[in-house]
Amino acid sequence: MTLDLAHKALKKYFGYDQFRPLQAEIIQAVYDKRDVMVLMPTGGGKSICYQIPAITMDGVAVVVSPLIALMKDQVEGLSANGIPAAYINSTLTGEQTRNVENALLAGYVKLLYVSPEKLVSQGFQPLLKRLKINLFAIDEAHCISAWGHDFRPEYTQLRFLKEQFPEQPLIALTATADKLTRKDIIGQLHLQEPATFIASFDRPNISLQVRPGQKRFEQIVDFLKKHQRQSGIIYCLSRKGCQDLASKLVAKGFKADYYHAEVPAARRNKVQEDFTNDRTLIICATIAFGMGIDKSNVRFVIHYNLPRNLEGYYQEIGRAGRDGLPAEALLFFSYADVNSYRDMIEQSEADETQKALKIAKLNRMFQFAEAPVCRRKTVLYYFGESYDRNCGNCDVCQNPPQQFDGTVAAQKALSALTRTQEQVGMNLLVDILRGSQRREIFEQRFNEIKTYGAGREYTFEDWQFLLSQMLHVGLIEIAYDDHSRLKVTDEGKKILFEGKKVKLALPVPKAKRAERQPRFQEKTKGQELKDELFERLKMLRRSLAQQQGVPPYLIFSDATLDDMSQKRPLADADMLAVSGVGERKLQLYGDAFIEEIRRFVLEKSGDGSRVAGGTQLQSWEMFKKGRSVEEIAAERDISPVTVISHLATMYERGELIDIDRWVSPEEVDIIQGALGMFSEPYPQKELFEHFEGRFSYDKIRWAVADFRRQNGAAGA
Ligand code: ADP
Ligand code: ZN
């Protein structure tokens, strides 16, 4: 098997021109009959890694997938691309199952999705033995490991696959697996010297933003106004929080709903389905929402509350932008969240080591939110990847903090802290520095210490900002075992007593900070046109989906519509060049979308906007209404040669024009016979001179158009 075949299948069925990183290598390993272990982030494109081998090799691929709802989506998605696929699980009736079995035995199915329970069941074994299986794919392979977070006991029985089918390659795929889980997957499935592929976990299209949690609701409304008609998830800590937020958003006119574990199952399914089909745009949810959502056009994920750890954060934001288009992750950060989690952990039943681990993870989360360091760098570093530049797509990179000599500020804080005998937490320390009139201060006579009020030049927030930096650079620490009081570290003592200097990020005044929040850029004219067409194509997609009773994403993904509104194809060949348009989809939907784009282009060039292809279309429309070339030229105030060239372009694209009236078939033959001496874009003048004036420019133009039409070079 060669990769050439794989490339062809990628284009033909999926409409993609290139493999993403690692996809080709993984496919090659499967072709080489090796066992394969794939670790790739959500949205990285794992499915293609086994779907392409399945399509291009003889026989059927068996895909094990734990989520029954996803199985159906995958099969529908494949069918929509003209790939014969089927699934067998407990939702099928006996008769449906028999139909699938017959199709399998007749060799009609290229991919069979099956639940692990079904695959390991006794009743399934005879069928399995009769099939010509080309590979096994185990999706969500981390479910096999008790170390992972989704352990499913049925998965452990999958070890029988390698025992019974030692010759067939097995490919295990997951988006979440640390080293231990990875080892477990390989061991438990008995993979033989597997080729292991670990993709980068970077998701460069997701912009990472962290903002202070004050006035969250107002900030969210503001954010949503800038993301009209886009879908997203807002994660909240509590069930009640989800409900409250959703109803407040609905009251503001947004299409929002909520989802948490306490919502009855039937309603949960409906919420999920409405979201997948773009009927509900915004879901306020607890982290119960996510697993089992296969929606590629989630444009934003907002964390209303701080996640408990970076693993959760990264997994949750990973649900945004799976289609590769720009997406946003917005995290609200507040000390109140940190404190209430800490209390929750401390009061929980867990044993002390568990608690310590959870608190350490919470601290990393908090550090991530607080540190004035590129977010992507911080988070990838946490996952063990080195990333030695600044990403340019996070709030820190877009708004780099100004450094200043923070020695004096740090000394004030350290001195005040020492003088309280290290008996205060962060907030009280700030109050002392700012000379607050809080009752506790007088009760404990902190107003008498020398540094009381010594830090009035900074606001409360500035001090929080400075102190948390002091925490990250190790000048102070939090004694979790002593009511979270602050302690001066040895490093801090050097600043306080030995005159060592420290650089800190300069606090920015609140008003300025709001101002410095990255602005949404003004759109260019071209972008506006593109966005307008994108919306129109989405509307068309929605109405087609309604007519056919299928979800919109089964027709085209947002990424495909985005590329389409950029390329504005007016002919089949151009349509095939759009990412995500394969042969099947062209057949089914090509005409409808081309027609819509044509109308758009005509309309826009009618109002005088310059739209590529517009002028050709205008001439063509007039020609179709029966005007002659001369009439069109006169009416449009352009030369007849230009009109001919417009019509010839339309002819190249496949429009029906009787060209005999301008050039005879014999003349076409002669002119085309000479084209071999030239190359695209076939210089008219040189051709004219080559024939020493025997053929007019019009005739040459038509012969070239005819040649392109035959050879599929339209638009070249
Ligand atoms: P995963 O299973 O890893 O979460 P998917 O297989 O669902 O990811 O792929 C995510 C998206 O990326 C899908 O819309 C898929 O069609 C698209 N995709 C996958 N491979 C490519 C590729 N080579 N070129 C363009 N898009 C791709
Ligand atoms: Zn960055």
mmCIF file of C-alpha atoms in Angstrom, residues 71 103 115 239 243 269 333 562 679 687:
data_model
loop_
_atom_site.group_PDB
_atom_site.id
_atom_site.type_symbol
_atom_site.label_atom_id
_atom_site.label_comp_id
_atom_site.label_asym_id
_atom_site.label_seq_id
_atom_site.Cartn_x
_atom_site.Cartn_y
_atom_site.Cartn_z
ATOM 1 C CA MET A 71 -20.949 6.103 16.864
ATOM 2 C CA ALA A 103 -24.097 -6.111 4.449
ATOM 3 C CA SER A 115 -19.368 -0.950 21.320
ATOM 4 C CA ARG A 239 -25.750 23.427 39.030
ATOM 5 C CA GLN A 243 -29.298 27.688 35.668
ATOM 6 C CA ASN A 269 -30.311 14.759 25.304
ATOM 7 C CA PHE A 333 -10.152 34.247 37.733
ATOM 8 C CA ASP A 562 -15.401 29.498 5.706
ATOM 9 C CA SER A 679 2.121 27.214 -21.420
ATOM 10 C CA LEU A 687 -0.261 33.116 -30.205
#
